[in-house]
Coordinates of C-alpha atoms in Angstrom, one line a residue:
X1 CA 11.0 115.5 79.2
X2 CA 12.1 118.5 78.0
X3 CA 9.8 120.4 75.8
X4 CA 8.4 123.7 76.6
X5 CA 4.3 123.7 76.1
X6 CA 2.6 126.5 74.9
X7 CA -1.1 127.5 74.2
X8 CA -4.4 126.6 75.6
X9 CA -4.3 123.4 73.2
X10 CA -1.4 122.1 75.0
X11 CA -2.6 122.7 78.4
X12 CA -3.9 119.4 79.5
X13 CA -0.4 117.9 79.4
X14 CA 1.5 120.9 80.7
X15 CA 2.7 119.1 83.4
X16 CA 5.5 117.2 81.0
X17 CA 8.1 119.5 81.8
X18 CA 6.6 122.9 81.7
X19 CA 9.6 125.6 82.1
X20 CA 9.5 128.9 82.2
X21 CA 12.0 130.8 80.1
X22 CA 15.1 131.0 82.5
X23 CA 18.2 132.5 81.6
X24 CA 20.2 129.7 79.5
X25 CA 23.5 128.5 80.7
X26 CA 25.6 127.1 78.0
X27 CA 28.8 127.0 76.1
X28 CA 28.3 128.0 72.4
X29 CA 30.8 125.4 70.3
X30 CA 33.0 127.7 67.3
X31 CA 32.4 125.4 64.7
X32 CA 28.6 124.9 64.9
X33 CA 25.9 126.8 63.8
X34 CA 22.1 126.9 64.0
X35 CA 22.1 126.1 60.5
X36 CA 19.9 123.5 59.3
X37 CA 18.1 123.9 62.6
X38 CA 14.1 124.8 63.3
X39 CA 11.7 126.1 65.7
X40 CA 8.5 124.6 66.4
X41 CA 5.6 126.0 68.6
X42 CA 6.9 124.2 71.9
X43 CA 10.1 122.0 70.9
X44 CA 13.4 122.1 68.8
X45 CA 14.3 120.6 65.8
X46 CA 16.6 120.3 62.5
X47 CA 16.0 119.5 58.9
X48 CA 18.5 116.1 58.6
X49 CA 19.3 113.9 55.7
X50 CA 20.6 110.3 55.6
X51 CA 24.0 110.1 53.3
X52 CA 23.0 108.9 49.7
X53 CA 19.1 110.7 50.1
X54 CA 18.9 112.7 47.0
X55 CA 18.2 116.1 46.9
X56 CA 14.9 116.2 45.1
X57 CA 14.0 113.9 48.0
X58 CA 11.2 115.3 50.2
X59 CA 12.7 117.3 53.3
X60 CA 12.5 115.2 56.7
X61 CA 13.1 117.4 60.4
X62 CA 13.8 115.6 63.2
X63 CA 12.2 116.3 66.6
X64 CA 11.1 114.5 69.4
X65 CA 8.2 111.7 69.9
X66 CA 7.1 113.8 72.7
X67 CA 7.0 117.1 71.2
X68 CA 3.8 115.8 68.3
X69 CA 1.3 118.3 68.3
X70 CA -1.2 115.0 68.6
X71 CA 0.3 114.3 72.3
X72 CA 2.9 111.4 73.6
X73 CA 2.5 108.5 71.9
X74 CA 1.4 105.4 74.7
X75 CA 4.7 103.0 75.5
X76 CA 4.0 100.8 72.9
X77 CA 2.8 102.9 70.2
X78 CA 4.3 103.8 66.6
X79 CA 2.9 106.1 64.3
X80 CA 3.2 105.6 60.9
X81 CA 2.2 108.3 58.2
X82 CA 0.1 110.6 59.9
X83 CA -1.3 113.6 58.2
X84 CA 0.0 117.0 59.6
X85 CA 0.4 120.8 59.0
X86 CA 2.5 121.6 61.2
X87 CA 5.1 124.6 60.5
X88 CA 9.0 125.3 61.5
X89 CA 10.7 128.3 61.4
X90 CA 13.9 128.2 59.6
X91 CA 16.5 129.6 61.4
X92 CA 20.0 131.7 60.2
X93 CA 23.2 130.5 60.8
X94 CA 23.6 133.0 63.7
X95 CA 20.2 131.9 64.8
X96 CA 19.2 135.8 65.4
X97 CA 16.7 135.4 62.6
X98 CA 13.6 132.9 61.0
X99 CA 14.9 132.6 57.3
X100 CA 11.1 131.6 56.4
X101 CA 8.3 128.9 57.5
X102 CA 8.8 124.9 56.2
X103 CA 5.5 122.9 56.7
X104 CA 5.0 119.7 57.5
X105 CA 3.0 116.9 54.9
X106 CA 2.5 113.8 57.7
X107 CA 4.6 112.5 60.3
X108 CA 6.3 110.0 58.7
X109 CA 7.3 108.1 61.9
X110 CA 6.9 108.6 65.5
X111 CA 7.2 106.6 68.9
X112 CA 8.3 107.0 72.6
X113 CA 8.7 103.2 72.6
X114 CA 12.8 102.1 72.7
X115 CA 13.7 105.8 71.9
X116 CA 11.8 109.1 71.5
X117 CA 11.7 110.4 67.9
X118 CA 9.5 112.2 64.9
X119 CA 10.2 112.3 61.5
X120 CA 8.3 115.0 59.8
X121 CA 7.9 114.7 56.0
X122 CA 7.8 118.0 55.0
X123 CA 5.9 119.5 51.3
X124 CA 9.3 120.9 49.8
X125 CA 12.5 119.1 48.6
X126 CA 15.9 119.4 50.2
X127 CA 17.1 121.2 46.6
X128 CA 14.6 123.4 47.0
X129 CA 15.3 124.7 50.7
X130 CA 18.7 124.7 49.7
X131 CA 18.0 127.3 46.3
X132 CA 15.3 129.2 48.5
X133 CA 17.5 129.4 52.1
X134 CA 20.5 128.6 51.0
X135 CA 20.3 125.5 53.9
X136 CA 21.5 122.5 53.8
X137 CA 20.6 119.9 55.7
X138 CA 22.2 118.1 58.6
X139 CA 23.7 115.0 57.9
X140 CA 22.1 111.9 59.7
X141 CA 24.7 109.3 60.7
X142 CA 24.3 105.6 60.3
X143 CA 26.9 104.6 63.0
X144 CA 26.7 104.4 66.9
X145 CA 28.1 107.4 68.7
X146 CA 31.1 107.3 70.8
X147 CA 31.9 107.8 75.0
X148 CA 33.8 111.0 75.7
X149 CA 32.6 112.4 72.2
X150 CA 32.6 116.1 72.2
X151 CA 28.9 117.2 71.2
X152 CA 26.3 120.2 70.8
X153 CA 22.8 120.4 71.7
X154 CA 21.6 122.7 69.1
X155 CA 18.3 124.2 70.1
X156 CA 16.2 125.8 67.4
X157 CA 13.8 126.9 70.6
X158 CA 16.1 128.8 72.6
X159 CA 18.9 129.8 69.9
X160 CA 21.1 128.7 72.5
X161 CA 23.9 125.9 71.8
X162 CA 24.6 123.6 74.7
X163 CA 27.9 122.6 74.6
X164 CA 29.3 119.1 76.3
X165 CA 30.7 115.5 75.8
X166 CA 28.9 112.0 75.8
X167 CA 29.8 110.3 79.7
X168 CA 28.5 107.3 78.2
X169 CA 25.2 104.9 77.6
X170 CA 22.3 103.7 79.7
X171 CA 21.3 100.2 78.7
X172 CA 17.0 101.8 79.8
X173 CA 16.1 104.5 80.7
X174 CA 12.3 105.0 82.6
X175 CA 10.2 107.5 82.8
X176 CA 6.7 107.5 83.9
X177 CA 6.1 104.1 82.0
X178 CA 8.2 105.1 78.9
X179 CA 11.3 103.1 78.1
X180 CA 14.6 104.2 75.8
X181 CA 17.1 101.9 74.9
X182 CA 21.3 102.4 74.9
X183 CA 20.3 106.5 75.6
X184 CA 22.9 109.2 75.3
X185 CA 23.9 111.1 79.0
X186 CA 25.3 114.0 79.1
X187 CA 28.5 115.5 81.3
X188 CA 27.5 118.0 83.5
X189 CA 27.9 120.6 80.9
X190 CA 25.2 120.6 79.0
X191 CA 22.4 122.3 80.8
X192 CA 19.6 121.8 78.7
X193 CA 16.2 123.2 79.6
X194 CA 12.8 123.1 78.5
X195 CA 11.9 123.5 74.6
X196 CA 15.3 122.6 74.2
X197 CA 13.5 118.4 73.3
X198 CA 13.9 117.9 69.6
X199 CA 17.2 119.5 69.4
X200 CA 20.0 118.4 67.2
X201 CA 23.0 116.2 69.0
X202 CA 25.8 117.5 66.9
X203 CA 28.9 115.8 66.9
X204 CA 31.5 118.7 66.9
X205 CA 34.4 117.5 65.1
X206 CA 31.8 116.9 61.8
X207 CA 28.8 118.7 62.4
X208 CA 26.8 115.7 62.2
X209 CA 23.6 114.8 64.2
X210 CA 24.2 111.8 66.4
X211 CA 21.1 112.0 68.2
X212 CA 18.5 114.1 69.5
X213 CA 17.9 115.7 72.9
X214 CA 14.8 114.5 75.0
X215 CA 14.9 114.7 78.7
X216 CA 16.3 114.9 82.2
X217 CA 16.4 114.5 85.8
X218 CA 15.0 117.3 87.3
X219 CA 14.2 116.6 90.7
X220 CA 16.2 113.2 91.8
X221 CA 12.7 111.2 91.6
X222 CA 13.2 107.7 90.9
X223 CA 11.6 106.6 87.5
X224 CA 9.1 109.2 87.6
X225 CA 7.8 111.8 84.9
X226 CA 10.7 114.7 84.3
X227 CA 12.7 111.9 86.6
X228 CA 14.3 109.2 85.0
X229 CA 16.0 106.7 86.1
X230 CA 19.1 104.7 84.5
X231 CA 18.4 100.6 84.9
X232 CA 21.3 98.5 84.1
X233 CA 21.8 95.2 82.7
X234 CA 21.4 93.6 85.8
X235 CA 18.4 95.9 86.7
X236 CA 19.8 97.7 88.8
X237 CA 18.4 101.2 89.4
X238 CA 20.2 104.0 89.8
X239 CA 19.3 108.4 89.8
X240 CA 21.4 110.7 88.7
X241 CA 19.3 114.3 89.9
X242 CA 20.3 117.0 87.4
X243 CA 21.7 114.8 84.3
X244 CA 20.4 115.4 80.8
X245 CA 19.6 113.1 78.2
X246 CA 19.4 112.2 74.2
X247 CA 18.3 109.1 72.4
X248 CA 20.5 107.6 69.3
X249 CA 19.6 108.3 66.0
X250 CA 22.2 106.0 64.1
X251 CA 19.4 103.6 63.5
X252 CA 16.7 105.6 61.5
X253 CA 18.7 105.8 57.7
X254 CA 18.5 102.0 57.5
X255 CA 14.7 102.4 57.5
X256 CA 14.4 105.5 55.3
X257 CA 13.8 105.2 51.5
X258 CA 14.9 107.3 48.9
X259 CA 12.1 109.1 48.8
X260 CA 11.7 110.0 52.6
X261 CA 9.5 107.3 53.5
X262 CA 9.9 105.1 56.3
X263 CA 9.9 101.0 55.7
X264 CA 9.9 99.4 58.8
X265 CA 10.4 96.0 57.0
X266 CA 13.7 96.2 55.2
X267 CA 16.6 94.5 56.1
X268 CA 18.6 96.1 59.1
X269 CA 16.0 98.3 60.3
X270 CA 15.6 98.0 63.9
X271 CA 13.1 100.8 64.6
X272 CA 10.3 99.6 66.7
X273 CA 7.0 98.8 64.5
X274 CA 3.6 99.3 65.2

C-alpha cells in the first residue's frame, strides 16, 4: 500500500509502505487540476460529491481505508460512523498553495474488505467550501470505469499528477490477507509512490473521480504486504513487480444519502457491511 507514515504515532505500522520522499516521476495531464484535492498527515485525498447531493449537504473527502488515522481496518471489518478530528489541507488549483484546513466530523464509512476506501464526513457544507475556497467538489461517478481509459492520479500529498491509462481489471487482488474486488491497474505510466494512497483517479476527458489510488507491487513478492498479487477467475495467480493499483469507486453514491450519510441497506448498494 501506498501511503507515506509520519510521526511517532504512526510508527508501529511503518512497515505498510514507508517511502521516503523520492524525486516524483510523472506526467502532469493539461486539463486537470489539484482542485478539489486535500492533503492529509500521511495520505492523499479529494473532497467528492455524488451527482444529485445538494449543496448544503455536509462535505465528504475520499481517501483510503488504509490511510485512517485509527490503523487498517482487519479483512473483514467495516466501520460505520466513527467519530474523528481529523484535518485536510485544501489545496489551489496549481497545488503550490493550502487554501485553508477542512476538518473531519466521523468517518462515515471505511473498510479494506472488497476494496479499500474512507469517507470522511466533514463539519462544513459543500456551499460553504465553495463561498469560502471558491472549490468545488469532484464529481463521484455511479458507473464502472472503462479499459484503455485515459486517467490521473491526483495526489494532494505530493502535488504531483500521475498521468496514465486503465490496462484493465483484476477480478482479486491479495495482499497480506486483504482482498479487493474488480481493482483498477495501471499502464506503466503512472508511477505512483508513497502518500500518493487516497489520491483521486480522475478520468481526463471529464474530470471525474473513477476511483482512488491504493497500492502496488514493489518488490515482485507474491501476495505479500506492498506485494500483491492478481488472482483470476480460475484462481490463478499471477505478479506483476512494479504495477500500481486503484480500487473502483462507482459503487459508493448508491449507498450515500442526501445528507452524506451512508445506508448500507438501500436498494443497489453493494458496499460491504459490517
Amino acid at each position: 500500500m501506498t501511503r507515506r507514515l509520519l510521526g511517532g504515532v504512526l510508527a508501529a505500522v511503518a512497515a505498510f509502505a514507508l517511502v521516503t520522499a523520492p524525486a516524483a516521476s510523472a506526467v502532469s495531464a493539461a486539463t486537470t487540476t489539484f482542485s478539489g484535492t486535500v492533503a492529509l498527515s500521511n495520505c492523499s485525498g479529494s473532497v467528492v460529491k455524488p451527482a444529485g447531493t445538494p449543496d448544503t449537504a455536509p462535505a465528504l473527502v475520499l481517501s483510503n481505508g488504509h490511510c485512517l488515522e485509527s490503523g487498517f481496518p482487519d479483512p473483514g471489518e467495516v466501520i460505520v460512523g466513527q467519530q474523528s478530528t481529523r484535518t485536510f489541507s485544501l489545496l489551489s488549483s496549481d497545488g503550490k498553495s493550502s487554501l485553508g484546513t477542512l476538518k473531519a466530523k466521523k468517518v462515515v464509512y471505511a473498510t479494506m474488505t472488497d476494496t479499500d476506501v474512507s469517507l470522511y464526513q466533514l463539519d462544513t457544507t459543500y456551499a460553504a467550501i465553495k463561498q469560502k475556497y471558491r472549490v468545488s467538489p469532484l464529481e463521484l461517478v455511479a458507473t464502472h470505469p472503462t479499459a484503455g481509459t485515459h486517467i490521473d492520479v491526483v495526489s494532494g500529498y505530493w502535488k504531483t499528477i500521475y498521468s496514465c491509462s486503465i490496462d484493465g481489471f483484476v477480478h482479486e487482488l491479495h495482499e497480506n490477507g486483504w482482498v479487493w474486488k474488480d481493482s483498477i491497474r495501471y499502464t506503466p505510466e503512472c508511477k505512483t509512490i508513497g502518500g500518493t494512497s487516497g489520491s483521486p483517479i480522475v478520468e481526463t476527458a471529464t474530470g471525474k473521480v473513477i476511483g482512488v489510488n491504493n497500492t502496488s507491487n514493489d518488490d515482485g513478492q507474491r501476495c505479500t504486504l506492498d506485494n500483491p498479487c492478481e488472482i483470476d477467475g480460475s484462481g490463478n495467480v499471477t505478479v506483476h513487480p512494479g504495477t500500481k493499483y486503484g480500487e473502483e469507486t462507482f459503487g459508493i453514491p448508491a449507498c450515500l444519502t442526501a445528507a452524506s450519510e451512508i445506508d448500507l441497506n438501500w436498494a443497489g448498494c453493494t458496499l460491504p457491511k459490517p
